Amino acid sequence: MADLSRTSTHRGSVLAVVAAAVLFGTTGTAQALASESLGYDLDPLAVGSARVVLAGLILAVFAYARGGLGFTRSTSQSALTGGFGVAAYQLGFFTGVQAAGVAAGTMIALGSGPAFTGVLQYLVDRRMPGPLWFLSTLVAVAGMTLIVAGQPGDGSANVLAGAVPALIAGLGYAIYTVAGAHMITAGVSTQGAMGQMFGIGGILLLPILIWQWPGGLDTGAGTTAVVYLVVVPTVLAYLLFAAALRHLNPATVATLTLLEPVVAAILGAVVLGETITTVAMLGMATVLAALGLLTAATLRNS
């Protein structure tokens, strides 16, 4: 009975992180629709910083209303480190995408995240991910490469200049994933862990928001986009993300979120009318196969 209960818990955790990845994947489409409505691009740094500032406030208030943020001396270092990770991800991601192009910047940031997470998980907890994690992560990153290769490239993009900030984004993602898992394992609630990290991240990014304001956010379309980005692919998605961290190791959660570019590509085709080439479709199938392998291994070992 205990094994069945544990398997059910792990299944629910996998579903939670998959749902979070689906919500993450709507980010680019929401921003593109707003920019299309305005006739010019929303400022990416303004959007990214506003997203974290407002989401941090909402998550902190939500956690406080549900019983408190759960500040403890033993987890304060993780909260601060995770907050820096949240801020680093936003700044590194948008800077990398601007320099390297959307496809290459996203690939470097998201593709490096699970690798950094696996390394940090080992350094912090001395837990080395299993061989199936290595295999599924490698296959998923290969699939992401095919998705990128199947999209029109930007010949003017400086991939080398964008690689460093995109890698910083991947490292930032790994930092707040491992930090969040550490806080939750130590007894902090899922909403408390996210409230603390995103609250700190929001404080760090507030000067960026003020500096970049308005960046299109003072328009109806800009405001609508930010409200959606804050509530759905940030607050709701990261509560699901944190729920998964309660029962799955950080490396597994990080790899499962590689579903995000598949969702983004599908939405780009369905909503924005973008073309999905045969190569990109092969990449999407490869990513799904890799994540299916990791899910099966996770449930089998539960």
Short mmCIF file of C-alpha atoms in Angstrom, two decimals:
data_model
loop_
_atom_site.label_atom_id
_atom_site.label_comp_id
_atom_site.label_asym_id
_atom_site.label_seq_id
_atom_site.Cartn_x
_atom_site.Cartn_y
_atom_site.Cartn_z
CA MET A 1 0.00 0.00 0.00
CA ALA A 2 2.87 2.36 0.87
CA ASP A 3 4.48 1.76 -2.54
CA LEU A 4 1.18 2.47 -4.30
CA SER A 5 0.76 5.67 -2.33
CA ARG A 6 4.32 6.75 -3.14
CA THR A 7 3.81 6.01 -6.85
CA SER A 8 0.59 8.02 -6.84
CA THR A 9 2.38 10.93 -5.17
CA HIS A 10 5.17 10.85 -7.75
CA ARG A 11 2.62 10.64 -10.56
CA GLY A 12 0.90 13.74 -9.21
CA SER A 13 4.25 15.51 -8.95
CA VAL A 14 5.11 14.68 -12.56
CA LEU A 15 1.71 15.99 -13.67
CA ALA A 16 2.31 19.18 -11.66
CA VAL A 17 5.66 19.94 -13.31
CA VAL A 18 4.27 19.06 -16.76
CA ALA A 19 1.38 21.49 -16.16
CA ALA A 20 3.90 24.13 -15.06
CA ALA A 21 5.95 23.59 -18.23
CA VAL A 22 2.82 23.97 -20.37
CA LEU A 23 2.04 27.28 -18.66
CA PHE A 24 5.69 28.41 -19.04
CA GLY A 25 5.36 27.69 -22.76
CA THR A 26 2.61 30.30 -23.18
CA THR A 27 4.92 33.18 -22.20
CA GLY A 28 6.34 33.97 -25.63
CA THR A 29 2.96 33.77 -27.37
CA ALA A 30 1.32 36.13 -24.86
CA GLN A 31 4.12 38.66 -25.27
CA ALA A 32 4.03 38.33 -29.08
CA LEU A 33 0.26 38.87 -29.21
CA ALA A 34 0.59 42.05 -27.14
CA SER A 35 3.41 43.36 -29.34
CA GLU A 36 1.41 42.51 -32.47
CA SER A 37 -1.57 44.41 -31.10
CA LEU A 38 0.57 47.47 -30.35
CA GLY A 39 2.50 47.41 -33.61
CA TYR A 40 5.85 47.46 -31.78
CA ASP A 41 7.72 45.20 -29.40
CA LEU A 42 7.22 45.44 -25.66
CA ASP A 43 10.50 46.10 -23.89
CA PRO A 44 11.67 42.63 -22.78
CA LEU A 45 13.51 43.85 -19.68
CA ALA A 46 10.48 45.87 -18.58
CA VAL A 47 8.24 42.83 -19.09
CA GLY A 48 10.63 40.46 -17.32
CA SER A 49 11.20 42.71 -14.32
CA ALA A 50 7.50 43.66 -13.97
CA ARG A 51 6.61 39.99 -14.10
CA VAL A 52 8.88 39.11 -11.17
CA VAL A 53 8.15 42.25 -9.10
CA LEU A 54 4.38 41.71 -9.23
CA ALA A 55 4.55 37.90 -8.98
CA GLY A 56 6.88 38.19 -5.99
CA LEU A 57 4.40 40.48 -4.25
CA ILE A 58 1.45 38.17 -4.99
CA LEU A 59 3.30 35.02 -3.94
CA ALA A 60 4.51 36.65 -0.72
CA VAL A 61 1.00 37.87 0.19
CA PHE A 62 -0.49 34.48 -0.71
CA ALA A 63 2.04 32.66 1.46
CA TYR A 64 1.46 35.05 4.36
CA ALA A 65 -2.31 34.52 4.10
CA ARG A 66 -1.82 30.75 4.06
CA GLY A 67 0.13 30.67 7.30
CA GLY A 68 3.21 32.82 6.81
CA LEU A 69 6.29 32.99 4.61
CA GLY A 70 8.12 30.56 6.87
CA PHE A 71 11.31 32.56 7.39
CA THR A 72 13.84 30.54 9.36
CA ARG A 73 17.50 31.13 10.05
CA SER A 74 18.40 27.74 8.58
CA THR A 75 16.75 28.49 5.22
CA SER A 76 17.45 32.24 4.94
CA GLN A 77 20.61 31.63 2.93
CA SER A 78 18.68 29.46 0.45
CA ALA A 79 15.97 32.11 0.13
CA LEU A 80 18.51 34.84 -0.59
CA THR A 81 20.44 32.63 -3.02
CA GLY A 82 17.23 31.60 -4.75
CA GLY A 83 16.17 35.25 -5.05
CA PHE A 84 19.43 36.09 -6.79
CA GLY A 85 18.83 33.08 -9.05
CA VAL A 86 15.36 34.36 -10.00
CA ALA A 87 16.77 37.81 -10.86
CA ALA A 88 19.73 36.33 -12.76
CA TYR A 89 17.44 34.13 -14.83
CA GLN A 90 15.24 37.03 -15.96
CA LEU A 91 18.10 39.39 -16.83
CA GLY A 92 20.27 36.69 -18.40
CA PHE A 93 17.44 35.20 -20.44
CA PHE A 94 16.19 38.42 -22.00
CA THR A 95 19.70 39.77 -22.58
CA GLY A 96 20.79 36.49 -24.18
CA VAL A 97 17.73 36.36 -26.42
CA GLN A 98 18.31 39.95 -27.55
CA ALA A 99 21.95 39.25 -28.46
CA ALA A 100 21.82 35.68 -29.77
CA GLY A 101 18.31 35.66 -31.23
CA VAL A 102 15.20 34.04 -29.81
CA ALA A 103 15.91 30.49 -30.96
CA ALA A 104 19.59 30.29 -29.98
CA GLY A 105 19.19 32.27 -26.75
CA THR A 106 16.27 30.13 -25.58
CA MET A 107 18.10 26.93 -26.52
CA ILE A 108 21.23 27.88 -24.55
CA ALA A 109 19.31 29.07 -21.48
CA LEU A 110 16.81 26.21 -21.26
CA GLY A 111 19.20 23.54 -22.48
CA SER A 112 21.87 24.42 -19.91
CA GLY A 113 19.42 24.61 -16.99
CA PRO A 114 19.08 20.86 -16.31
CA ALA A 115 22.85 20.32 -16.57
CA PHE A 116 23.56 23.10 -14.08
CA THR A 117 20.80 21.75 -11.82
CA GLY A 118 22.27 18.25 -11.84
CA VAL A 119 25.70 19.61 -10.88
CA LEU A 120 24.31 21.90 -8.14
CA GLN A 121 22.15 19.10 -6.77
CA TYR A 122 25.29 17.01 -6.35
CA LEU A 123 27.33 19.84 -4.82
CA VAL A 124 24.60 20.79 -2.33
CA ASP A 125 23.05 17.43 -1.45
CA ARG A 126 25.66 14.96 -2.72
CA ARG A 127 22.93 13.31 -4.79
CA MET A 128 24.06 12.33 -8.26
CA PRO A 129 21.22 11.96 -10.81
CA GLY A 130 20.85 8.44 -12.20
CA PRO A 131 21.99 7.26 -15.64
CA LEU A 132 18.47 7.51 -17.10
CA TRP A 133 18.39 11.18 -16.12
CA PHE A 134 21.64 11.76 -18.02
CA LEU A 135 20.29 9.90 -21.05
CA SER A 136 16.89 11.58 -21.10
CA THR A 137 18.42 15.04 -20.59
CA LEU A 138 20.90 14.50 -23.41
CA VAL A 139 18.14 13.29 -25.76
CA ALA A 140 15.83 16.16 -24.77
CA VAL A 141 18.54 18.76 -25.43
CA ALA A 142 19.22 17.12 -28.80
CA GLY A 143 15.50 17.44 -29.55
CA MET A 144 15.58 21.11 -28.59
CA THR A 145 18.49 21.58 -30.98
CA LEU A 146 16.37 20.13 -33.78
CA ILE A 147 13.49 22.48 -32.87
CA VAL A 148 15.87 25.43 -33.13
CA ALA A 149 17.41 24.13 -36.37
CA GLY A 150 13.94 23.84 -37.88
CA GLN A 151 13.18 27.51 -37.34
CA PRO A 152 14.28 30.49 -39.46
CA GLY A 153 17.58 31.82 -38.14
CA ASP A 154 18.63 35.39 -37.51
CA GLY A 155 21.87 35.86 -39.37
CA SER A 156 22.57 39.16 -37.60
CA ALA A 157 22.36 37.66 -34.14
CA ASN A 158 25.65 37.51 -32.24
CA VAL A 159 25.38 34.06 -30.73
CA LEU A 160 28.75 34.28 -28.95
CA ALA A 161 27.79 37.57 -27.29
CA GLY A 162 24.46 36.12 -26.24
CA ALA A 163 25.85 32.81 -25.01
CA VAL A 164 27.26 34.16 -21.73
CA PRO A 165 24.06 35.85 -20.47
CA ALA A 166 22.00 32.87 -21.67
CA LEU A 167 24.26 30.54 -19.68
CA ILE A 168 23.86 32.85 -16.69
CA ALA A 169 20.10 32.41 -17.13
CA GLY A 170 20.50 28.63 -17.13
CA LEU A 171 22.62 28.84 -13.97
CA GLY A 172 20.08 31.18 -12.34
CA TYR A 173 17.32 28.68 -13.11
CA ALA A 174 19.36 25.90 -11.53
CA ILE A 175 20.12 28.01 -8.46
CA TYR A 176 16.50 28.80 -7.61
CA THR A 177 15.39 25.23 -8.41
CA VAL A 178 17.91 23.69 -6.00
CA ALA A 179 17.40 26.46 -3.42
CA GLY A 180 13.62 25.99 -3.54
CA ALA A 181 13.97 22.24 -3.11
CA HIS A 182 16.27 22.76 -0.12
CA MET A 183 13.79 25.12 1.55
CA ILE A 184 10.85 22.78 0.98
CA THR A 185 12.80 19.79 2.27
CA ALA A 186 13.66 21.83 5.38
CA GLY A 187 9.95 22.32 6.09
CA VAL A 188 9.08 25.60 4.36
CA SER A 189 5.72 25.44 2.55
CA THR A 190 5.73 25.44 -1.24
CA GLN A 191 4.06 28.85 -1.38
CA GLY A 192 6.41 30.16 1.30
CA ALA A 193 9.49 29.05 -0.64
CA MET A 194 8.28 30.67 -3.86
CA GLY A 195 7.09 33.77 -1.99
CA GLN A 196 10.49 34.28 -0.38
CA MET A 197 12.57 33.70 -3.51
CA PHE A 198 10.37 35.68 -5.91
CA GLY A 199 9.88 38.41 -3.30
CA ILE A 200 13.66 38.85 -3.05
CA GLY A 201 13.98 38.58 -6.83
CA GLY A 202 11.32 41.27 -7.22
CA ILE A 203 13.18 43.64 -4.87
CA LEU A 204 16.37 43.11 -6.88
CA LEU A 205 14.60 43.76 -10.20
CA LEU A 206 12.55 46.77 -9.07
CA PRO A 207 15.30 49.25 -10.13
CA ILE A 208 15.35 47.64 -13.59
CA LEU A 209 11.58 48.07 -13.90
CA ILE A 210 11.84 51.74 -12.90
CA TRP A 211 14.74 52.30 -15.30
CA GLN A 212 12.99 50.65 -18.25
CA TRP A 213 9.51 52.02 -17.57
CA PRO A 214 7.14 52.14 -19.37
CA GLY A 215 8.43 49.94 -22.23
CA GLY A 216 4.89 49.60 -23.56
CA LEU A 217 3.46 48.44 -20.24
CA ASP A 218 1.38 51.60 -19.86
CA THR A 219 -0.86 50.52 -22.75
CA GLY A 220 -3.95 48.32 -22.62
CA ALA A 221 -2.24 45.49 -24.47
CA GLY A 222 0.90 45.79 -22.36
CA THR A 223 -1.02 45.79 -19.11
CA THR A 224 -3.11 42.80 -20.20
CA ALA A 225 0.01 40.88 -21.19
CA VAL A 226 1.75 41.57 -17.88
CA VAL A 227 -1.31 40.58 -15.84
CA TYR A 228 -1.50 37.29 -17.73
CA LEU A 229 2.26 36.68 -17.47
CA VAL A 230 2.20 37.35 -13.72
CA VAL A 231 -0.86 35.26 -12.84
CA VAL A 232 -0.61 32.25 -15.18
CA PRO A 233 2.96 31.37 -16.27
CA THR A 234 4.51 32.78 -13.08
CA VAL A 235 2.33 32.60 -9.93
CA LEU A 236 0.26 29.55 -10.87
CA ALA A 237 3.06 27.81 -12.77
CA TYR A 238 5.63 28.23 -10.00
CA LEU A 239 3.24 26.99 -7.32
CA LEU A 240 2.88 23.83 -9.41
CA PHE A 241 6.65 23.79 -9.94
CA ALA A 242 7.21 24.02 -6.17
CA ALA A 243 4.67 21.28 -5.50
CA ALA A 244 6.69 18.98 -7.76
CA LEU A 245 9.92 19.87 -5.93
CA ARG A 246 8.40 18.53 -2.72
CA HIS A 247 8.56 14.95 -4.06
CA LEU A 248 10.93 14.94 -7.06
CA ASN A 249 14.62 15.80 -7.08
CA PRO A 250 15.59 19.15 -8.66
CA ALA A 251 17.40 17.57 -11.63
CA THR A 252 14.31 15.60 -12.65
CA VAL A 253 12.05 18.64 -12.32
CA ALA A 254 14.46 20.76 -14.40
CA THR A 255 14.56 18.21 -17.21
CA LEU A 256 10.78 17.74 -17.29
CA THR A 257 10.32 21.48 -17.82
CA LEU A 258 12.08 21.08 -21.18
CA LEU A 259 8.53 20.44 -22.41
CA GLU A 260 8.24 24.25 -22.49
CA PRO A 261 9.81 24.81 -25.97
CA VAL A 262 7.56 22.12 -27.47
CA VAL A 263 4.48 23.93 -26.13
CA ALA A 264 5.87 27.26 -27.34
CA ALA A 265 6.46 25.89 -30.85
CA ILE A 266 2.93 24.44 -31.06
CA LEU A 267 1.36 27.69 -29.85
CA GLY A 268 3.50 29.64 -32.31
CA ALA A 269 2.03 27.60 -35.13
CA VAL A 270 -1.59 27.51 -33.93
CA VAL A 271 -1.92 31.04 -32.55
CA LEU A 272 0.72 33.08 -34.40
CA GLY A 273 0.65 31.24 -37.73
CA GLU A 274 4.32 30.23 -37.59
CA THR A 275 5.49 27.25 -39.63
CA ILE A 276 6.63 24.04 -37.98
CA THR A 277 9.09 22.31 -40.28
CA THR A 278 9.67 18.57 -40.47
CA VAL A 279 12.97 18.98 -38.62
CA ALA A 280 11.24 20.91 -35.82
CA MET A 281 8.51 18.27 -35.59
CA LEU A 282 11.19 15.60 -35.29
CA GLY A 283 12.77 17.63 -32.49
CA MET A 284 9.45 17.93 -30.67
CA ALA A 285 8.90 14.17 -30.91
CA THR A 286 12.44 13.61 -29.60
CA VAL A 287 11.87 15.85 -26.58
CA LEU A 288 8.55 14.13 -25.80
CA ALA A 289 10.17 10.71 -26.07
CA ALA A 290 12.98 11.76 -23.70
CA LEU A 291 10.56 13.17 -21.15
CA GLY A 292 8.41 10.04 -21.43
CA LEU A 293 11.51 7.96 -20.66
CA LEU A 294 12.34 10.09 -17.61
CA THR A 295 8.73 9.97 -16.38
CA ALA A 296 8.61 6.19 -16.68
CA ALA A 297 11.92 5.87 -14.82
CA THR A 298 10.72 8.24 -12.09
CA LEU A 299 7.49 6.30 -11.52
CA ARG A 300 9.27 2.95 -11.68
CA ASN A 301 11.74 4.01 -8.99
CA SER A 302 9.05 5.48 -6.73
#
